[in-house]
Coordinates of C-alpha atoms in Angstrom, one line a residue:
X828 CA 178.4 110.0 133.8
X829 CA 179.7 110.1 130.7
X830 CA 179.2 112.8 127.6
X831 CA 176.0 112.8 124.8
X832 CA 175.3 115.3 122.4
X833 CA 173.2 118.3 122.9
X834 CA 169.2 118.2 121.7
X835 CA 168.9 120.6 118.6
X836 CA 167.1 122.7 120.6
X837 CA 169.3 123.1 123.2
X838 CA 172.5 123.7 120.4
X839 CA 170.2 126.8 119.3
X840 CA 170.0 127.8 122.8
X841 CA 173.7 127.6 123.3
X842 CA 174.6 129.5 120.0
X843 CA 171.9 132.5 120.5
X844 CA 173.8 133.6 123.6
X845 CA 175.7 136.6 123.6
X846 CA 176.5 138.8 126.3
X847 CA 173.8 141.3 125.7
X848 CA 171.4 138.1 126.4
X849 CA 172.5 135.4 128.1
X850 CA 170.0 132.5 127.6
X851 CA 169.4 131.3 131.3
X852 CA 166.2 131.0 132.7
X853 CA 165.6 131.3 137.0
X854 CA 163.4 131.2 139.6
X855 CA 164.2 133.2 143.3
X856 CA 162.4 131.4 145.9
X857 CA 162.1 132.9 149.1
X858 CA 162.0 130.9 152.6
X859 CA 161.5 132.2 155.9
X860 CA 164.2 131.8 158.6
X861 CA 164.9 131.2 162.4
X862 CA 167.8 133.0 162.8
X863 CA 169.8 135.6 161.1
X864 CA 172.4 132.8 159.9
X865 CA 169.9 130.8 158.0
X866 CA 171.2 132.7 155.2
X867 CA 175.0 131.5 155.9
X868 CA 173.6 127.7 156.4
X869 CA 171.4 127.8 153.7
X870 CA 174.8 128.2 151.2
X871 CA 177.0 126.1 153.1
X872 CA 174.5 123.1 152.2
X873 CA 173.3 124.1 148.4
X874 CA 177.7 124.1 148.3
X875 CA 177.9 120.4 150.1
X876 CA 174.4 118.9 148.5
X877 CA 175.9 120.2 145.1
X878 CA 178.9 117.9 145.0
X879 CA 176.7 114.8 144.8
X880 CA 174.3 115.6 141.9
X881 CA 175.9 114.5 139.2
X882 CA 173.8 117.1 136.8
X883 CA 175.2 119.7 138.1
X884 CA 178.6 118.5 137.2
X885 CA 177.8 118.8 133.5
X886 CA 179.8 121.0 131.5
X887 CA 179.1 122.1 127.6
X888 CA 182.1 121.1 125.4
X889 CA 182.4 121.5 121.8
X890 CA 182.2 118.3 119.1
X891 CA 183.8 118.5 115.8
X892 CA 183.8 114.7 114.9
X893 CA 181.4 113.5 112.0
X894 CA 178.1 111.2 113.7
X895 CA 179.6 107.7 114.1
X896 CA 175.8 106.2 112.8
X897 CA 172.7 107.8 110.8
X898 CA 170.7 107.4 113.4
X899 CA 172.7 110.4 115.5
X900 CA 172.3 113.8 114.1
X901 CA 174.7 115.1 112.4
X902 CA 177.1 116.5 115.0
X903 CA 179.8 118.1 113.1
X904 CA 180.4 121.5 115.0
X905 CA 177.7 120.9 117.6
X906 CA 178.4 120.3 121.3
X907 CA 177.9 117.8 124.3
X908 CA 177.8 117.6 128.1
X909 CA 180.2 116.0 129.8
X910 CA 181.3 115.7 132.9
X911 CA 183.5 118.9 134.4
X912 CA 187.0 117.2 135.8
X913 CA 187.7 120.2 137.9
X914 CA 184.2 121.1 139.5
X915 CA 183.7 122.8 142.6
X916 CA 180.9 123.9 144.0
X917 CA 182.2 126.9 145.4
X918 CA 182.2 128.2 142.1
X919 CA 178.6 128.2 141.6
X920 CA 176.8 128.9 144.9
X921 CA 177.4 132.1 146.5
X922 CA 176.4 134.0 149.8
X923 CA 175.5 137.9 149.0
X924 CA 175.1 140.5 151.5
X925 CA 172.1 140.9 153.6
X926 CA 169.4 142.4 151.6
X927 CA 166.3 144.5 151.9
X928 CA 165.1 144.1 148.4
X929 CA 165.5 140.3 146.9
X930 CA 164.2 141.5 143.2
X931 CA 166.6 144.4 142.9
X932 CA 169.9 142.0 143.7
X933 CA 167.8 139.2 141.3
X934 CA 167.5 141.9 138.9
X935 CA 171.5 142.2 138.6
X936 CA 172.2 138.7 139.1
X937 CA 169.6 137.4 136.0
X938 CA 171.7 139.8 133.5
X939 CA 174.9 138.2 134.3
X940 CA 176.2 135.3 131.6
X941 CA 177.2 131.8 133.4
X942 CA 180.3 131.0 133.1
X943 CA 180.2 128.9 129.6
X944 CA 183.9 126.8 130.0
X945 CA 182.0 125.2 133.8
X946 CA 178.7 123.8 134.5
X947 CA 176.2 126.2 133.4
X948 CA 174.1 127.0 137.0
X949 CA 175.0 129.1 139.7
X950 CA 173.0 129.4 142.9
X951 CA 172.5 133.2 145.0
X952 CA 172.0 133.0 148.4
X953 CA 170.4 136.0 150.0
X954 CA 170.0 137.1 153.4
X955 CA 167.1 139.4 154.5
X956 CA 168.1 142.4 156.5
X957 CA 164.6 141.4 158.7
X958 CA 166.2 138.5 159.7
X959 CA 163.6 136.2 159.6
X960 CA 163.6 135.7 155.9
X961 CA 166.3 134.6 153.0
X962 CA 166.1 134.3 149.5
X963 CA 167.9 131.6 147.1
X964 CA 168.1 132.5 143.0
X965 CA 169.1 129.4 140.7
X966 CA 170.3 130.0 136.9
X967 CA 170.5 127.1 134.8
X968 CA 171.4 127.5 131.5
X969 CA 169.0 126.8 128.9
X970 CA 171.1 124.1 126.8
X971 CA 171.9 122.2 130.2
X972 CA 168.2 122.7 131.9
X973 CA 165.0 123.2 131.0
X974 CA 162.1 124.3 133.4
X975 CA 161.3 120.4 134.0
X976 CA 164.8 119.5 134.6
X977 CA 166.6 122.5 136.3
X978 CA 163.2 122.2 139.1
X979 CA 164.7 118.2 139.4
X980 CA 168.3 119.9 139.6
X981 CA 167.2 122.4 141.9
X982 CA 165.2 119.5 144.1
X983 CA 168.3 117.8 144.6
X984 CA 169.7 120.2 147.0
X985 CA 166.7 121.2 148.6
X986 CA 165.8 119.1 151.6
X987 CA 164.7 116.1 150.6
X988 CA 161.0 114.9 150.1
X989 CA 158.9 111.7 150.9
X990 CA 158.3 110.9 146.9
X991 CA 156.7 108.1 145.5
X992 CA 159.7 105.7 144.1
X993 CA 160.0 106.0 140.2
X994 CA 158.9 103.9 137.9
X995 CA 161.4 101.3 136.5
X996 CA 162.0 102.4 132.5
X997 CA 163.2 99.3 130.1
X998 CA 166.4 99.3 128.6
X999 CA 167.0 101.0 125.8
X1000 CA 167.5 99.1 122.5
X1001 CA 170.8 97.9 121.1
X1002 CA 172.2 99.3 118.2
X1003 CA 174.8 98.6 115.6
X1004 CA 176.7 101.1 113.6
X1005 CA 173.7 101.3 111.0
X1006 CA 170.0 101.3 110.9
X1007 CA 168.3 98.3 110.2
X1008 CA 167.1 98.1 106.7
X1009 CA 163.9 97.1 107.2
X1010 CA 163.5 100.8 109.1
X1011 CA 164.7 102.6 106.4
X1012 CA 161.1 102.9 104.0
X1013 CA 159.6 104.1 107.4
X1014 CA 162.2 106.2 108.1
X1015 CA 161.9 107.5 104.7
X1016 CA 157.9 108.5 105.6
X1017 CA 159.0 110.1 108.3
X1018 CA 161.5 112.6 107.2
X1019 CA 158.5 113.5 104.1
X1020 CA 156.2 113.8 107.3
X1021 CA 159.3 116.6 108.7
X1022 CA 159.8 118.1 105.5
X1023 CA 156.3 118.6 105.1
X1024 CA 155.2 119.7 108.7
X1025 CA 158.1 122.4 108.3
X1026 CA 157.1 123.7 105.3
X1027 CA 153.4 124.2 107.1
X1028 CA 154.7 125.8 109.9
X1029 CA 157.0 128.1 107.9
X1030 CA 153.9 129.5 106.2
X1031 CA 152.4 129.8 109.8
X1032 CA 155.3 131.9 111.1
X1033 CA 155.1 134.3 107.8
X1034 CA 151.6 134.3 107.9
X1035 CA 151.4 135.6 111.8
X1036 CA 153.7 138.3 111.3
X1037 CA 150.8 140.1 108.9
X1038 CA 147.9 142.6 110.7
X1039 CA 149.4 142.3 114.0
X1040 CA 149.6 145.6 116.3
X1041 CA 152.0 145.2 119.2
X1042 CA 153.3 147.7 121.6
X1043 CA 157.1 149.7 121.9
X1044 CA 156.7 148.2 125.9
X1045 CA 157.0 145.1 124.7
X1046 CA 160.2 145.2 121.5
X1047 CA 162.4 147.7 121.9
X1048 CA 166.5 147.4 121.6
X1049 CA 168.0 145.4 124.5
X1050 CA 170.2 147.7 126.6
X1051 CA 171.7 144.1 128.2
X1052 CA 170.3 145.3 131.7
X1053 CA 167.4 143.4 133.7
X1054 CA 164.5 144.0 136.2
X1055 CA 162.9 141.4 137.7
X1056 CA 159.5 141.4 140.0
X1057 CA 156.4 139.2 141.5
X1058 CA 153.1 139.2 142.4
X1059 CA 151.2 136.6 144.4
X1060 CA 147.6 135.4 143.4
X1061 CA 145.2 133.0 145.2
X1062 CA 144.9 129.9 143.3
X1063 CA 141.0 129.6 144.8
X1064 CA 140.8 132.8 142.9
X1065 CA 141.4 131.7 139.9
X1066 CA 139.3 128.9 139.8
X1067 CA 135.9 130.5 141.0
X1068 CA 137.0 132.3 137.5
X1069 CA 137.2 129.2 135.7
X1070 CA 134.1 127.5 137.0
X1071 CA 132.0 130.4 136.1
X1072 CA 133.1 130.9 132.6
X1073 CA 134.4 127.2 131.7
X1074 CA 137.9 126.7 130.5
X1075 CA 141.2 126.1 131.8
X1076 CA 143.2 127.6 134.8
X1077 CA 145.7 128.0 132.2
X1078 CA 143.3 130.4 129.8
X1079 CA 142.6 132.5 133.1
X1080 CA 146.4 133.1 133.7
X1081 CA 146.9 134.2 130.4
X1082 CA 143.7 136.1 130.2
X1083 CA 145.0 138.0 133.1
X1084 CA 148.0 138.6 131.4
X1085 CA 146.3 139.6 128.5
X1086 CA 144.1 142.4 131.0
X1087 CA 147.2 143.4 133.0
X1088 CA 149.1 144.3 129.6
X1089 CA 146.3 147.1 128.9
X1090 CA 146.1 148.8 132.4
X1091 CA 150.3 149.1 132.2
X1092 CA 149.9 150.5 128.7
X1093 CA 147.1 152.9 129.2
X1094 CA 148.5 153.9 132.6
X1095 CA 151.7 155.1 131.5
X1096 CA 149.9 156.6 128.0
X1097 CA 151.2 153.9 125.6
X1098 CA 147.9 153.5 124.6
X1099 CA 146.3 149.9 124.3
X1100 CA 143.6 150.6 121.6
X1101 CA 143.7 147.3 118.7
X1102 CA 146.9 145.6 120.3
X1103 CA 146.6 142.4 120.0
X1104 CA 150.5 141.7 120.7
X1105 CA 151.7 137.4 119.6
X1106 CA 152.1 135.8 122.7
X1107 CA 154.3 132.5 122.6
X1108 CA 152.8 129.5 124.8
X1109 CA 155.6 127.0 125.4
X1110 CA 154.6 123.1 124.9
X1111 CA 156.8 120.7 126.5
X1112 CA 157.5 117.8 123.4
X1113 CA 159.8 116.1 125.7
X1114 CA 161.1 112.5 124.6
X1115 CA 160.8 109.2 126.3
X1116 CA 164.3 108.7 127.7
X1117 CA 165.3 106.0 125.7
X1118 CA 165.1 108.2 122.7
X1119 CA 168.6 110.4 121.5
X1120 CA 169.4 112.7 121.7
X1121 CA 167.6 113.9 125.3
X1122 CA 167.2 117.0 125.9
X1123 CA 165.1 120.4 125.6
X1124 CA 162.4 119.9 122.9
X1125 CA 159.9 122.7 122.5
X1126 CA 156.6 123.8 120.7
X1127 CA 154.3 126.3 121.6
X1128 CA 151.0 128.0 121.1
X1129 CA 151.0 131.5 119.1
X1130 CA 148.3 133.4 120.6
X1131 CA 147.3 137.3 120.1
X1132 CA 146.3 138.6 123.4
X1133 CA 143.5 140.8 122.8
X1134 CA 144.8 143.8 124.7
X1135 CA 142.7 146.1 123.1
X1136 CA 139.5 144.6 124.4
X1137 CA 138.0 146.8 127.0
X1138 CA 136.0 143.9 129.1
X1139 CA 137.7 141.2 131.1
X1140 CA 135.2 138.6 130.0
X1141 CA 135.6 138.6 126.5
X1142 CA 139.5 138.5 126.9
X1143 CA 138.8 135.4 128.9
X1144 CA 136.5 134.4 125.9
X1145 CA 138.6 135.5 123.4
X1146 CA 141.9 133.5 124.5
X1147 CA 140.1 130.4 125.6
X1148 CA 139.1 130.0 122.3
X1149 CA 142.3 130.4 120.6
X1150 CA 143.9 128.0 123.1
X1151 CA 141.6 125.4 122.1
X1152 CA 142.0 126.2 118.9
X1153 CA 145.4 125.5 118.5
X1154 CA 145.2 122.6 120.9
X1155 CA 142.7 120.9 118.5
X1156 CA 145.5 121.9 115.8
X1157 CA 148.5 120.6 117.9
X1158 CA 151.7 121.5 119.0
X1159 CA 153.5 120.5 116.2
X1160 CA 151.5 122.9 114.0
X1161 CA 151.2 126.1 113.5
X1162 CA 153.8 129.4 114.0
X1163 CA 153.9 128.2 117.7
X1164 CA 156.0 125.4 116.7
X1165 CA 158.7 127.0 114.7
X1166 CA 161.1 125.7 117.7
X1167 CA 160.7 121.4 116.1
X1168 CA 162.6 123.3 113.2
X1169 CA 165.3 123.0 114.9
X1170 CA 165.7 119.3 114.6
X1171 CA 166.2 119.9 110.8
X1172 CA 169.0 122.3 111.3
X1173 CA 172.0 121.1 111.3
X1174 CA 174.8 121.4 114.0
X1175 CA 177.0 123.4 112.2
X1176 CA 174.4 125.5 111.3
X1177 CA 172.6 126.6 114.3
X1178 CA 176.6 127.2 115.4
X1179 CA 176.8 129.8 112.0
X1180 CA 174.0 130.9 112.2
X1181 CA 173.1 131.3 116.6
X1182 CA 173.5 135.0 115.8
X1183 CA 171.2 135.5 113.2
X1184 CA 168.2 133.3 114.7
X1185 CA 168.3 135.9 118.1
X1186 CA 167.9 138.7 116.4
X1187 CA 164.9 137.1 114.7
X1188 CA 162.8 136.4 117.5
X1189 CA 160.9 139.7 118.2
X1190 CA 159.4 138.9 114.2
X1191 CA 158.2 135.6 115.7
X1192 CA 156.5 136.6 119.1
X1193 CA 155.9 139.9 120.9
X1194 CA 156.1 137.9 124.6
X1195 CA 157.0 135.0 126.4
X1196 CA 154.2 133.8 128.8
X1197 CA 155.0 130.2 129.9
X1198 CA 153.8 127.9 132.8
X1199 CA 156.9 125.9 135.4
X1200 CA 155.5 123.3 137.3
X1201 CA 155.9 122.7 140.8
X1202 CA 155.4 119.8 143.1
X1203 CA 152.9 120.2 145.5
X1204 CA 154.5 119.0 148.5
X1205 CA 156.2 121.7 150.5
X1206 CA 160.0 122.5 150.0
X1207 CA 162.4 123.9 152.3
X1208 CA 166.4 123.9 152.7
X1209 CA 168.0 123.8 155.9
X1210 CA 164.6 123.1 157.6
X1211 CA 163.5 126.4 156.5
X1212 CA 160.1 126.9 154.3
X1213 CA 159.9 128.1 150.9
X1214 CA 157.1 130.4 151.8
X1215 CA 156.8 132.1 147.8
X1216 CA 158.8 131.1 144.4
X1217 CA 159.3 133.3 141.3
X1218 CA 160.3 132.0 138.3
X1219 CA 161.9 133.5 135.4
X1220 CA 162.5 132.6 131.5
X1221 CA 165.1 133.8 129.6
X1222 CA 164.2 137.2 127.6
X1223 CA 165.3 137.4 124.1
X1224 CA 167.2 139.7 122.1
X1225 CA 164.5 142.9 120.8
X1226 CA 161.9 141.6 124.1
X1227 CA 161.0 144.2 127.1
X1228 CA 159.4 141.5 128.9
X1229 CA 158.9 138.2 129.7
X1230 CA 156.5 136.2 132.0
X1231 CA 156.4 132.8 133.7
X1232 CA 153.7 131.5 136.1
X1233 CA 154.0 128.6 138.8
X1234 CA 151.6 127.4 141.2
X1235 CA 152.4 126.6 143.9
X1236 CA 150.5 125.3 147.9
X1237 CA 147.3 127.2 146.9
X1238 CA 148.7 130.0 145.4
X1239 CA 149.8 130.6 141.3
X1240 CA 153.1 133.1 141.1
X1241 CA 154.2 135.3 138.6
X1242 CA 157.5 135.7 137.5
X1243 CA 158.2 139.2 135.8
X1244 CA 161.8 139.4 134.0
X1245 CA 162.2 143.4 131.9
X1246 CA 164.8 144.9 130.3
X1247 CA 165.5 147.4 133.3
X1248 CA 165.9 150.4 130.8
X1249 CA 162.6 149.7 128.3
X1250 CA 160.5 148.5 131.4
X1251 CA 161.1 150.9 134.5
X1252 CA 157.8 150.3 135.8
X1253 CA 157.8 147.2 136.1
X1254 CA 156.7 147.0 139.3
X1255 CA 153.4 148.9 138.2
X1256 CA 152.8 145.7 135.9
X1257 CA 153.1 143.3 138.1
X1258 CA 150.3 145.8 140.6
X1259 CA 148.7 145.2 137.2
X1260 CA 148.2 141.5 137.8
X1261 CA 146.2 141.4 140.8
X1262 CA 144.1 144.4 139.6
X1263 CA 143.3 142.5 136.5
X1264 CA 142.1 138.8 138.6
X1265 CA 140.4 141.3 140.8
X1266 CA 138.6 142.6 137.7
X1267 CA 137.2 139.1 136.5
X1268 CA 136.1 138.4 139.7
X1269 CA 133.8 141.1 139.8
X1270 CA 132.5 140.1 136.3
X1271 CA 131.6 137.1 137.1
X1272 CA 129.6 138.4 140.2
X1273 CA 129.1 136.6 143.3

């Protein structure tokens, strides 16, 4: 396996990280167990299978050479993925003592940065004290894998699934050291279009910071600690709301977050009146595999969550209208597309400006609400079925809370990660998620 340059957004994630603000994503999967030794067996399986997965051998190395061709991004001061010569799966798969509360352990593990001198991923196996379950916490640095790629890497160490064979992809065209001169006019037009788009995005970001009331509970000075929890909802209930009120499943899931925040803020005494935090909804803009460089390419929609609205159906209508406007404009325009500006920054700029960019996240949005796709087929490890899963998004500097959502086998799983000092009552927010869906069902009627 050869090395490849990090895409601009991957490089940004790599450089904005700090010891207090690690930029890894995670997922806590809970499996039913046939015996108290199932967790230990699962750890052995994960280590053995990881040795044969090329993507798990990749470390990230600094790159200081200039580009070889005009078609490549300016790579001086960048980084590349390359196979680690001394890769040992036992450095990445760890078996822990039996746990009574998987989330209590997961929160402490999520706050620890991944080692930057070896492949940036880990799998933590947590046997259950009850003897009939165990959990696996996967951690992947966002520079190594976004949600889709992380899912693929995790699936490679789980039990094999019967999936249809992938369609063959055409080989990339051979390129010389310089671009074809006949392509220069179109390249110039593309550059001018990109510049105009960048100006539009910058202006939208500036406007998005005006006239917004958020909550101190969502944006606070980070302590570097982490707390996690999860909540599972019936997907059929979500579909009932969608069919009654229109829109998409995603609209309902975002509206549930808005209503849960309202309940939570009111109960803790912070108050929800007039609160409309900016939620970033990531949208994948993944390029074809033949494009260079490969890696994360995210845009996003930015909407104001109607937390201050007391009516559940009105909140849902506001979310639906905002998402429709975003979709009409497209993911390459508006303040939510600010991640695409990473393509316009030289690699050395990411290296030098990463810490500053990391501190500016709270100026752009107040809370991340992201969706992580999962296969509809049942997942197993060592023959033990996966019964629930909680995805966890990276928690940016200055943010107290992030929400990730996955749908798996008829259930919707919300994974909540928060700064442990700023949000000690995260379990109460999880309960408010359940209460909000119940309120929407009552409002929709029989």
